[in-house]
Amino acid sequence: MQTLSSMSSISRRDLLKTGGALVVSFAFGAVLPRRSAAQSPTADGDLAKMLDPSEVDSFLAIHADGSVTLYTGKVDIGTGLRIAVAQMAAEELGVPAERISVVDGDTGLCPDQGGTGGSTGLTRGGVEVRQAAATARKALLTLGAAQLNRPAADLTIADGQVRPLAGGSGIGIAALLGERRFSVKVDPRAPLTAPARYTVVGKPLLRPEVPDKCTGRHVYVQDFSLPGMLHARVIRPPTVGAKLVSVDESSIRSIPGIPDVRVVRIDSFLAVVSKDEWAAVRAATALKSTWSDWQGLPGNDGLVRYLRDGAIDRDEAVVSRGDPAAAMPGAAKKLSATYFWPSQSHASLGPSCAVADVRADGATIWSASQGTHGLRNNLARVFGLPVAKVRVVFLEGSGSYGTNGSDYVAADAVLLSKTIGQPVRVQWTRQDEHRWDPKGPQQLLDLQAGLDSTGRIVAWDTQMWLPATRPGGRAYLAAEAAGIAQERGQNAGALAQNGDPPYAAENVRVLVHWLKETPLVPSNLRAPGKIANVFAVESFTDELAAAAGVDPVAFRLSRLTDPRAIDALTRATTTFGWRARTSPNPQARQGNLLTGRGVAYMRYKQAENYIAMVMDVAVDPASGRIAVRRVVCAHDCGLVVNPDALRNQIEGCIVQTLSRTLHEEVKFDRSRVTSADWASYPILTFPEAPAIDVILIDRPDQPLLGAGEAATAPVAAALANAVFDATGARLRTVPFTPERVKAALRSNG
Amino acid sequence: MATYAFRLNGRSVSVDSWDPGQPLLYLLRGALGLHGPKFGCGLEQCGACTVLVDKQATRSCTMPVSRAAGRDITTLEGLGTIEKPHSVQAAFIAEQAAQCGYCTNGMIMTAAALLSRTPKPTLEQVKQGLAGNLCRCGTHTRILRAVMRASQPPPRVALRRATPKQSEGGV
Ligand code: FES
Ligand code: FES
């Protein structure tokens, strides 16, 4: 196998041999048993799969039985991407969605469509597949015109048949295509089905994997195994930067009856491997090792000062309109406030896992990475494997919400498999995941604004302190420990967006201080940066409304002009039953509780989804506990593809961000992360789950927008504003722990 | 190497283990090939590994195999299948009460045990009953709806048809 295209030649025999039973159910069930028109045999009898994203055949194959397989480089991480992509293609192909299966994220089968992040799963992944399907439709209509002796314009495709629009018998698409590929380039101008004629897009079709997930049949990466595979546990250093001094291998021999365990040491990379998973677990716990001392972290305490005093890589004004510094002194009312968002973990419920089979003639890695193509390229570079011989097969893991430990564990598995010459499965522990997943970074924001005597915002200034971005791949823990040279890129996503108010304001600046050094490796965590930025901007907007003595909704509405923004805010507040008055709530007390409501609005990335959120809370001043009783969310992401899968995402965004706002902070001392399990890093539990009303604003005439993360962004602000309404105390530091709430109530008065 | 015999999903099985302290979870997922129960923490903190032991929801990540001997154990696979789902499984499918689904095993097994004790729970009882089960994706409202749905008498639920709710209020 020399080239990328020959790498993607997959022999059924080889897969059976190397892939084991689970590959059969995963890959063959979806793709390979149907040796069909689109999979023309190559010289050696293998099935070639095109990967070039300019080719229709890279995105879809029509099988002899008329069923269709779609291939997308984007992955479904429990988000409903697969069903949504199938619906989008079904609409163009005239094939029922049940007859369409989707293969996602397998670099040997799927074109590279970029990583799955920034809510681009459908906006890029789905849209590209849709255009390929529209091109295929055009080709099928042309073929049908020749066969049926009618102009293509008189034909349509429905139920997998090209038929005369006027009625009469048609011909199946598989029969039309015969033993051929499409062999056409994706035509960017191939006409798309008009939204008014949609029959599949917009329907709440069930996600086909959910029954499997509810009956134990869904194959997660954690469930995958290969014949002859060994189980490994990596012993990470006790502190972030410690070096391995010595290992006492005899320490595991004292475990009675333990099967063979091999200790693998490469410089400071230390692991145990065994055929028996439990033996690897026991050995990893028992193995005695000594490490050098390391104390390079600042610790949680004093983090705000650490960031404020940190060395700045560069300053960047990401928004600059007018001159807020000049306008501020003349303002009738001036406000300033500081907001802080802590470092948080992806905290995936299942610790990361990967299986790697590195051989002389190529490597295959089974991974839950959100960016399998990027992972393939990076693994090849770091471990000296020819990229054309590396294949990363996506298998779902536990929800990841960004770059969790999945890429790191894949590197662990590659290093081990390469070293010992056998397939290796590496399963991280709970503590590994909490300690070592790259973290959503802490964010510090200073806000200042001035209102004139009529309440207009005449000056707005946001400053934020964020980890600098550096080009290149994120350094793998395994390669770092093993002393393998690699890039030290740093990228935590588009952290600086939504730092400006979405409202009429005359002089606005958002200045980012990109910091050279920040504690812990930063990573993209759901809606990178934007949750904290909207928390600050929308809390501060509430502070301005209170200072102006205006109802918070009226304050916002009077500064919005975009009808979609106004619609979202109006629908959310109407459904909630919002009655205009200023905050705090003059009748907050209900028994022992203080009650209030809060609102937040934002447009995601200032260019995408319009979301308005209203919350009803009760605060117990004695305990400091906040109960979120009800959340109303109006959500406009343009065209809705699958309303039920969309609601599921929105509900998840809301609950997860409530958890992040109420509970979550990565704790670390001078040398290591100390919040290493669910007791020290608690998340929201069922008794805290609020009632949620989601209002979908479907706009079939508008482009679809991603929805995997946007609804997270207004959550913290709506909550903080509701707490202010209930108590008169303003929470500007996350998480809103009972101690913080009580402290805020005390200082309030 | 000792052998441990118990009932598993209605059948008698026996497994070998070199360590009487080996958690049942590793044997279920390993030698016995049942991947319904998941490894989430190994610390009894999350519930992903839940199985029924003599009808009680039990965390298999810390239950030594020696304690499983002679017991009656049910995993998610034994509770029901796609063709013949348990009422809780059917309700989870109908409500699409999963995102990644990694917690789903624990949710369904814990809910099944709860409903066998308390067939008509209040919403508050369900919340308390699931208080020790973590879901990172934030699927809580749907999981609660699914458990409430499972506690209602059937209309039997068709698995492949969605029943979207206009409003998520009330849960
Ligand atoms: S894996 Fe058993 S409780 Fe978490
Ligand atoms: S659905 Fe992902 S953890 Fe619950």
Short mmCIF file of N, CA and C in Angstrom, two decimals, chain B residues 15-140:
data_model
loop_
_atom_site.label_atom_id
_atom_site.label_comp_id
_atom_site.label_asym_id
_atom_site.label_seq_id
_atom_site.Cartn_x
_atom_site.Cartn_y
_atom_site.Cartn_z
N VAL B 15 -17.51 -18.53 35.44
CA VAL B 15 -16.31 -17.85 34.92
C VAL B 15 -15.14 -18.11 35.86
N ASP B 16 -13.97 -18.04 35.25
CA ASP B 16 -12.75 -18.20 36.04
C ASP B 16 -12.16 -16.83 36.34
N SER B 17 -11.62 -16.70 37.53
CA SER B 17 -10.86 -15.49 37.83
C SER B 17 -9.70 -15.82 38.75
N TRP B 18 -8.58 -15.19 38.50
CA TRP B 18 -7.40 -15.41 39.35
C TRP B 18 -7.46 -14.58 40.62
N ASP B 19 -8.43 -13.66 40.67
CA ASP B 19 -8.49 -12.73 41.80
C ASP B 19 -9.93 -12.66 42.32
N PRO B 20 -10.18 -13.18 43.53
CA PRO B 20 -11.56 -13.13 44.05
C PRO B 20 -12.07 -11.70 44.19
N GLY B 21 -11.15 -10.75 44.21
CA GLY B 21 -11.55 -9.34 44.32
C GLY B 21 -11.81 -8.69 42.98
N GLN B 22 -11.67 -9.42 41.89
CA GLN B 22 -11.88 -8.80 40.57
C GLN B 22 -13.32 -8.32 40.47
N PRO B 23 -13.51 -7.07 40.13
CA PRO B 23 -14.88 -6.58 40.03
C PRO B 23 -15.64 -7.31 38.93
N LEU B 24 -16.89 -7.58 39.20
CA LEU B 24 -17.75 -8.26 38.24
C LEU B 24 -17.73 -7.58 36.88
N LEU B 25 -17.65 -6.24 36.87
CA LEU B 25 -17.69 -5.49 35.62
C LEU B 25 -16.67 -6.00 34.61
N TYR B 26 -15.46 -6.27 35.08
CA TYR B 26 -14.40 -6.69 34.15
C TYR B 26 -14.71 -8.07 33.56
N LEU B 27 -15.35 -8.93 34.33
CA LEU B 27 -15.70 -10.25 33.80
C LEU B 27 -16.89 -10.15 32.85
N LEU B 28 -17.85 -9.31 33.18
CA LEU B 28 -18.99 -9.13 32.28
C LEU B 28 -18.51 -8.61 30.93
N ARG B 29 -17.71 -7.57 30.97
CA ARG B 29 -17.28 -6.93 29.72
C ARG B 29 -16.20 -7.74 29.01
N GLY B 30 -15.44 -8.53 29.78
CA GLY B 30 -14.36 -9.31 29.20
C GLY B 30 -14.83 -10.71 28.78
N ALA B 31 -14.59 -11.68 29.66
CA ALA B 31 -14.85 -13.08 29.31
C ALA B 31 -16.30 -13.30 28.89
N LEU B 32 -17.24 -12.58 29.49
CA LEU B 32 -18.66 -12.84 29.21
C LEU B 32 -19.20 -12.02 28.05
N GLY B 33 -18.41 -11.08 27.56
CA GLY B 33 -18.72 -10.38 26.31
C GLY B 33 -19.97 -9.50 26.36
N LEU B 34 -20.32 -9.02 27.54
CA LEU B 34 -21.50 -8.15 27.66
C LEU B 34 -21.04 -6.70 27.84
N HIS B 35 -21.35 -5.87 26.84
CA HIS B 35 -20.85 -4.50 26.88
C HIS B 35 -21.89 -3.48 27.30
N GLY B 36 -23.08 -3.96 27.69
CA GLY B 36 -24.08 -3.03 28.21
C GLY B 36 -23.53 -2.25 29.39
N PRO B 37 -23.10 -2.93 30.45
CA PRO B 37 -22.51 -2.20 31.58
C PRO B 37 -21.19 -1.55 31.18
N LYS B 38 -21.01 -0.31 31.60
CA LYS B 38 -19.87 0.49 31.15
C LYS B 38 -18.94 0.80 32.31
N PHE B 39 -17.68 0.98 31.96
CA PHE B 39 -16.72 1.50 32.93
C PHE B 39 -16.76 3.03 32.89
N GLY B 40 -17.13 3.62 34.01
CA GLY B 40 -17.18 5.08 34.05
C GLY B 40 -16.19 5.64 35.06
N CYS B 41 -16.07 4.98 36.20
CA CYS B 41 -15.20 5.53 37.24
C CYS B 41 -14.52 4.46 38.08
N GLY B 42 -15.16 3.30 38.25
CA GLY B 42 -14.59 2.29 39.12
C GLY B 42 -14.62 2.68 40.59
N LEU B 43 -15.40 3.71 40.91
CA LEU B 43 -15.37 4.30 42.25
C LEU B 43 -16.77 4.38 42.88
N GLU B 44 -17.74 3.74 42.23
CA GLU B 44 -19.14 3.83 42.70
C GLU B 44 -19.65 5.26 42.69
N GLN B 45 -19.15 6.08 41.78
CA GLN B 45 -19.58 7.49 41.78
C GLN B 45 -20.54 7.84 40.66
N CYS B 46 -20.63 7.02 39.60
CA CYS B 46 -21.35 7.49 38.41
C CYS B 46 -22.53 6.62 38.00
N GLY B 47 -22.47 5.33 38.28
CA GLY B 47 -23.59 4.44 37.94
C GLY B 47 -23.53 3.81 36.57
N ALA B 48 -22.51 4.11 35.75
CA ALA B 48 -22.47 3.60 34.38
C ALA B 48 -22.39 2.07 34.33
N CYS B 49 -21.92 1.47 35.40
CA CYS B 49 -21.65 0.03 35.43
C CYS B 49 -22.81 -0.77 36.01
N THR B 50 -23.95 -0.13 36.24
CA THR B 50 -25.01 -0.75 37.03
C THR B 50 -25.57 -2.03 36.39
N VAL B 51 -25.72 -3.05 37.20
CA VAL B 51 -26.42 -4.28 36.81
C VAL B 51 -27.43 -4.59 37.92
N LEU B 52 -28.34 -5.51 37.65
CA LEU B 52 -29.24 -5.97 38.70
C LEU B 52 -28.66 -7.23 39.33
N VAL B 53 -28.53 -7.20 40.65
CA VAL B 53 -28.12 -8.39 41.39
C VAL B 53 -29.29 -8.75 42.29
N ASP B 54 -29.91 -9.89 42.01
CA ASP B 54 -31.14 -10.27 42.72
C ASP B 54 -32.13 -9.10 42.73
N LYS B 55 -32.29 -8.50 41.57
CA LYS B 55 -33.24 -7.41 41.29
C LYS B 55 -32.84 -6.04 41.87
N GLN B 56 -31.72 -6.01 42.60
CA GLN B 56 -31.26 -4.73 43.15
C GLN B 56 -30.26 -4.08 42.20
N ALA B 57 -30.42 -2.79 41.94
CA ALA B 57 -29.44 -2.06 41.13
C ALA B 57 -28.12 -2.03 41.90
N THR B 58 -27.08 -2.53 41.25
CA THR B 58 -25.80 -2.72 41.94
C THR B 58 -24.66 -2.25 41.05
N ARG B 59 -23.67 -1.64 41.66
CA ARG B 59 -22.53 -1.13 40.87
C ARG B 59 -21.51 -2.24 40.69
N SER B 60 -21.40 -2.70 39.46
CA SER B 60 -20.54 -3.86 39.22
C SER B 60 -19.06 -3.50 39.18
N CYS B 61 -18.75 -2.19 39.20
CA CYS B 61 -17.33 -1.80 39.11
C CYS B 61 -16.58 -2.07 40.39
N THR B 62 -17.31 -2.26 41.49
CA THR B 62 -16.62 -2.54 42.76
C THR B 62 -17.11 -3.82 43.40
N MET B 63 -18.03 -4.53 42.72
CA MET B 63 -18.54 -5.75 43.34
C MET B 63 -17.61 -6.92 43.01
N PRO B 64 -16.95 -7.48 44.03
CA PRO B 64 -16.02 -8.57 43.75
C PRO B 64 -16.76 -9.78 43.18
N VAL B 65 -16.10 -10.46 42.26
CA VAL B 65 -16.74 -11.62 41.64
C VAL B 65 -17.10 -12.67 42.68
N SER B 66 -16.32 -12.73 43.75
CA SER B 66 -16.61 -13.73 44.78
C SER B 66 -18.00 -13.49 45.38
N ARG B 67 -18.45 -12.24 45.41
CA ARG B 67 -19.78 -11.94 45.95
C ARG B 67 -20.88 -12.18 44.93
N ALA B 68 -20.50 -12.37 43.68
CA ALA B 68 -21.51 -12.63 42.65
C ALA B 68 -21.91 -14.10 42.63
N ALA B 69 -21.08 -14.93 43.19
CA ALA B 69 -21.33 -16.37 43.13
C ALA B 69 -22.71 -16.70 43.70
N GLY B 70 -23.46 -17.47 42.95
CA GLY B 70 -24.78 -17.91 43.42
C GLY B 70 -25.88 -16.88 43.27
N ARG B 71 -25.56 -15.70 42.78
CA ARG B 71 -26.58 -14.66 42.66
C ARG B 71 -27.22 -14.68 41.27
N ASP B 72 -28.27 -13.88 41.16
CA ASP B 72 -29.00 -13.78 39.89
C ASP B 72 -28.71 -12.40 39.31
N ILE B 73 -27.99 -12.36 38.21
CA ILE B 73 -27.50 -11.10 37.67
C ILE B 73 -28.14 -10.82 36.32
N THR B 74 -28.60 -9.58 36.17
CA THR B 74 -29.18 -9.16 34.89
C THR B 74 -28.43 -7.94 34.39
N THR B 75 -28.04 -7.98 33.13
CA THR B 75 -27.43 -6.79 32.51
C THR B 75 -28.44 -6.17 31.54
N LEU B 76 -28.05 -5.06 30.97
CA LEU B 76 -28.91 -4.36 30.01
C LEU B 76 -29.35 -5.30 28.89
N GLU B 77 -28.44 -6.17 28.46
CA GLU B 77 -28.76 -7.11 27.37
C GLU B 77 -29.83 -8.10 27.81
N GLY B 78 -29.80 -8.45 29.10
CA GLY B 78 -30.76 -9.42 29.61
C GLY B 78 -32.10 -8.79 29.95
N LEU B 79 -32.10 -7.48 30.14
CA LEU B 79 -33.35 -6.79 30.49
C LEU B 79 -34.32 -6.86 29.31
N GLY B 80 -33.81 -6.64 28.12
CA GLY B 80 -34.66 -6.67 26.93
C GLY B 80 -33.81 -6.46 25.70
N THR B 81 -34.43 -6.67 24.57
CA THR B 81 -33.71 -6.52 23.30
C THR B 81 -34.46 -5.52 22.43
N ILE B 82 -33.87 -5.20 21.30
CA ILE B 82 -34.56 -4.29 20.39
C ILE B 82 -35.90 -4.89 19.99
N GLU B 83 -35.91 -6.18 19.76
CA GLU B 83 -37.14 -6.84 19.35
C GLU B 83 -38.14 -6.92 20.51
N LYS B 84 -37.64 -7.20 21.70
CA LYS B 84 -38.51 -7.32 22.88
C LYS B 84 -37.97 -6.46 24.00
N PRO B 85 -38.12 -5.14 23.87
CA PRO B 85 -37.54 -4.28 24.90
C PRO B 85 -38.33 -4.31 26.19
N HIS B 86 -37.63 -4.16 27.30
CA HIS B 86 -38.26 -3.90 28.59
C HIS B 86 -38.98 -2.54 28.49
N SER B 87 -40.00 -2.36 29.31
CA SER B 87 -40.78 -1.12 29.19
C SER B 87 -39.90 0.12 29.39
N VAL B 88 -38.89 0.02 30.23
CA VAL B 88 -38.01 1.17 30.43
C VAL B 88 -37.16 1.42 29.17
N GLN B 89 -36.68 0.35 28.58
CA GLN B 89 -35.91 0.52 27.33
C GLN B 89 -36.79 1.13 26.23
N ALA B 90 -38.01 0.61 26.12
CA ALA B 90 -38.92 1.13 25.10
C ALA B 90 -39.19 2.61 25.31
N ALA B 91 -39.33 2.99 26.57
CA ALA B 91 -39.61 4.40 26.86
C ALA B 91 -38.39 5.27 26.56
N PHE B 92 -37.21 4.78 26.86
CA PHE B 92 -35.99 5.54 26.54
C PHE B 92 -35.86 5.72 25.03
N ILE B 93 -36.21 4.68 24.28
CA ILE B 93 -36.10 4.79 22.81
C ILE B 93 -37.14 5.78 22.30
N ALA B 94 -38.35 5.66 22.80
CA ALA B 94 -39.42 6.55 22.34
C ALA B 94 -39.12 8.01 22.66
N GLU B 95 -38.55 8.24 23.83
CA GLU B 95 -38.22 9.63 24.22
C GLU B 95 -36.86 10.06 23.69
N GLN B 96 -36.15 9.16 23.01
CA GLN B 96 -34.78 9.46 22.54
C GLN B 96 -33.96 10.00 23.72
N ALA B 97 -34.01 9.23 24.80
CA ALA B 97 -33.41 9.71 26.05
C ALA B 97 -31.93 9.34 26.14
N ALA B 98 -31.21 9.62 25.07
CA ALA B 98 -29.76 9.41 25.08
C ALA B 98 -29.12 10.42 24.16
N GLN B 99 -27.97 10.89 24.56
CA GLN B 99 -27.12 11.60 23.60
C GLN B 99 -25.98 10.63 23.30
N CYS B 100 -24.84 10.76 23.99
CA CYS B 100 -23.81 9.76 23.74
C CYS B 100 -24.26 8.37 24.18
N GLY B 101 -25.10 8.33 25.20
CA GLY B 101 -25.62 7.05 25.65
C GLY B 101 -24.69 6.27 26.56
N TYR B 102 -23.61 6.89 26.97
CA TYR B 102 -22.67 6.15 27.82
C TYR B 102 -23.26 5.91 29.22
N CYS B 103 -24.12 6.82 29.66
CA CYS B 103 -24.77 6.66 30.97
C CYS B 103 -26.01 5.81 30.90
N THR B 104 -26.48 5.54 29.67
CA THR B 104 -27.83 4.97 29.48
C THR B 104 -28.01 3.65 30.21
N ASN B 105 -26.98 2.80 30.15
CA ASN B 105 -27.08 1.54 30.87
C ASN B 105 -27.47 1.76 32.33
N GLY B 106 -26.73 2.65 32.98
CA GLY B 106 -26.98 2.89 34.40
C GLY B 106 -28.35 3.49 34.65
N MET B 107 -28.77 4.35 33.75
CA MET B 107 -30.08 4.99 33.91
C MET B 107 -31.20 3.95 33.78
N ILE B 108 -31.09 3.12 32.74
CA ILE B 108 -32.16 2.14 32.50
C ILE B 108 -32.18 1.09 33.62
N MET B 109 -31.02 0.60 34.01
CA MET B 109 -31.00 -0.45 35.03
C MET B 109 -31.50 0.10 36.38
N THR B 110 -31.06 1.31 36.71
CA THR B 110 -31.49 1.90 37.99
C THR B 110 -32.99 2.19 37.96
N ALA B 111 -33.47 2.68 36.81
CA ALA B 111 -34.89 2.98 36.70
C ALA B 111 -35.72 1.70 36.74
N ALA B 112 -35.23 0.65 36.10
CA ALA B 112 -35.97 -0.61 36.11
C ALA B 112 -36.12 -1.13 37.54
N ALA B 113 -35.03 -1.03 38.30
CA ALA B 113 -35.09 -1.48 39.70
C ALA B 113 -36.03 -0.59 40.50
N LEU B 114 -35.97 0.71 40.25
CA LEU B 114 -36.85 1.66 40.94
C LEU B 114 -38.32 1.33 40.66
N LEU B 115 -38.63 1.12 39.39
CA LEU B 115 -40.03 0.89 39.03
C LEU B 115 -40.52 -0.48 39.51
N SER B 116 -39.61 -1.42 39.68
CA SER B 116 -40.09 -2.71 40.21
C SER B 116 -40.45 -2.57 41.69
N ARG B 117 -39.81 -1.64 42.37
CA ARG B 117 -40.18 -1.38 43.78
C ARG B 117 -41.35 -0.41 43.88
N THR B 118 -41.29 0.61 43.04
CA THR B 118 -42.26 1.71 43.10
C THR B 118 -42.84 1.91 41.71
N PRO B 119 -43.88 1.18 41.36
CA PRO B 119 -44.35 1.21 39.97
C PRO B 119 -44.91 2.57 39.53
N LYS B 120 -45.40 3.37 40.48
CA LYS B 120 -45.99 4.66 40.10
C LYS B 120 -45.30 5.78 40.86
N PRO B 121 -44.07 6.04 40.55
CA PRO B 121 -43.34 7.06 41.32
C PRO B 121 -43.77 8.46 40.92
N THR B 122 -43.57 9.40 41.82
CA THR B 122 -43.71 10.81 41.44
C THR B 122 -42.43 11.23 40.74
N LEU B 123 -42.51 12.38 40.06
CA LEU B 123 -41.30 12.89 39.40
C LEU B 123 -40.18 13.08 40.41
N GLU B 124 -40.55 13.58 41.58
CA GLU B 124 -39.55 13.80 42.62
C GLU B 124 -38.89 12.49 43.06
N GLN B 125 -39.70 11.43 43.16
CA GLN B 125 -39.13 10.13 43.53
C GLN B 125 -38.15 9.62 42.46
N VAL B 126 -38.49 9.89 41.20
CA VAL B 126 -37.58 9.46 40.13
C VAL B 126 -36.28 10.25 40.21
N LYS B 127 -36.40 11.55 40.43
CA LYS B 127 -35.19 12.37 40.57
C LYS B 127 -34.31 11.85 41.70
N GLN B 128 -34.93 11.55 42.82
CA GLN B 128 -34.15 11.04 43.95
C GLN B 128 -33.58 9.66 43.62
N GLY B 129 -34.38 8.85 42.94
CA GLY B 129 -33.94 7.50 42.61
C GLY B 129 -32.74 7.49 41.68
N LEU B 130 -32.62 8.53 40.87
CA LEU B 130 -31.49 8.60 39.93
C LEU B 130 -30.40 9.56 40.41
N ALA B 131 -30.51 9.99 41.64
CA ALA B 131 -29.60 11.04 42.14
C ALA B 131 -28.14 10.60 42.08
N GLY B 132 -27.89 9.31 42.18
CA GLY B 132 -26.51 8.83 42.17
C GLY B 132 -26.00 8.45 40.79
N ASN B 133 -26.81 8.70 39.76
CA ASN B 133 -26.39 8.39 38.40
C ASN B 133 -26.04 9.67 37.66
N LEU B 134 -24.84 9.73 37.12
CA LEU B 134 -24.40 10.95 36.45
C LEU B 134 -24.60 10.85 34.93
N CYS B 135 -25.00 11.98 34.34
CA CYS B 135 -25.06 12.10 32.89
C CYS B 135 -24.34 13.38 32.52
N ARG B 136 -23.27 13.26 31.75
CA ARG B 136 -22.49 14.43 31.40
C ARG B 136 -23.09 15.21 30.23
N CYS B 137 -23.87 14.50 29.39
CA CYS B 137 -24.44 15.17 28.21
C CYS B 137 -25.62 16.06 28.57
N GLY B 138 -26.14 15.95 29.77
CA GLY B 138 -27.29 16.77 30.14
C GLY B 138 -28.59 16.26 29.57
N THR B 139 -28.73 14.94 29.53
CA THR B 139 -29.95 14.35 28.98
C THR B 139 -31.03 14.18 30.06
N HIS B 140 -30.84 14.85 31.18
CA HIS B 140 -31.68 14.62 32.36
C HIS B 140 -33.18 14.74 32.10
#
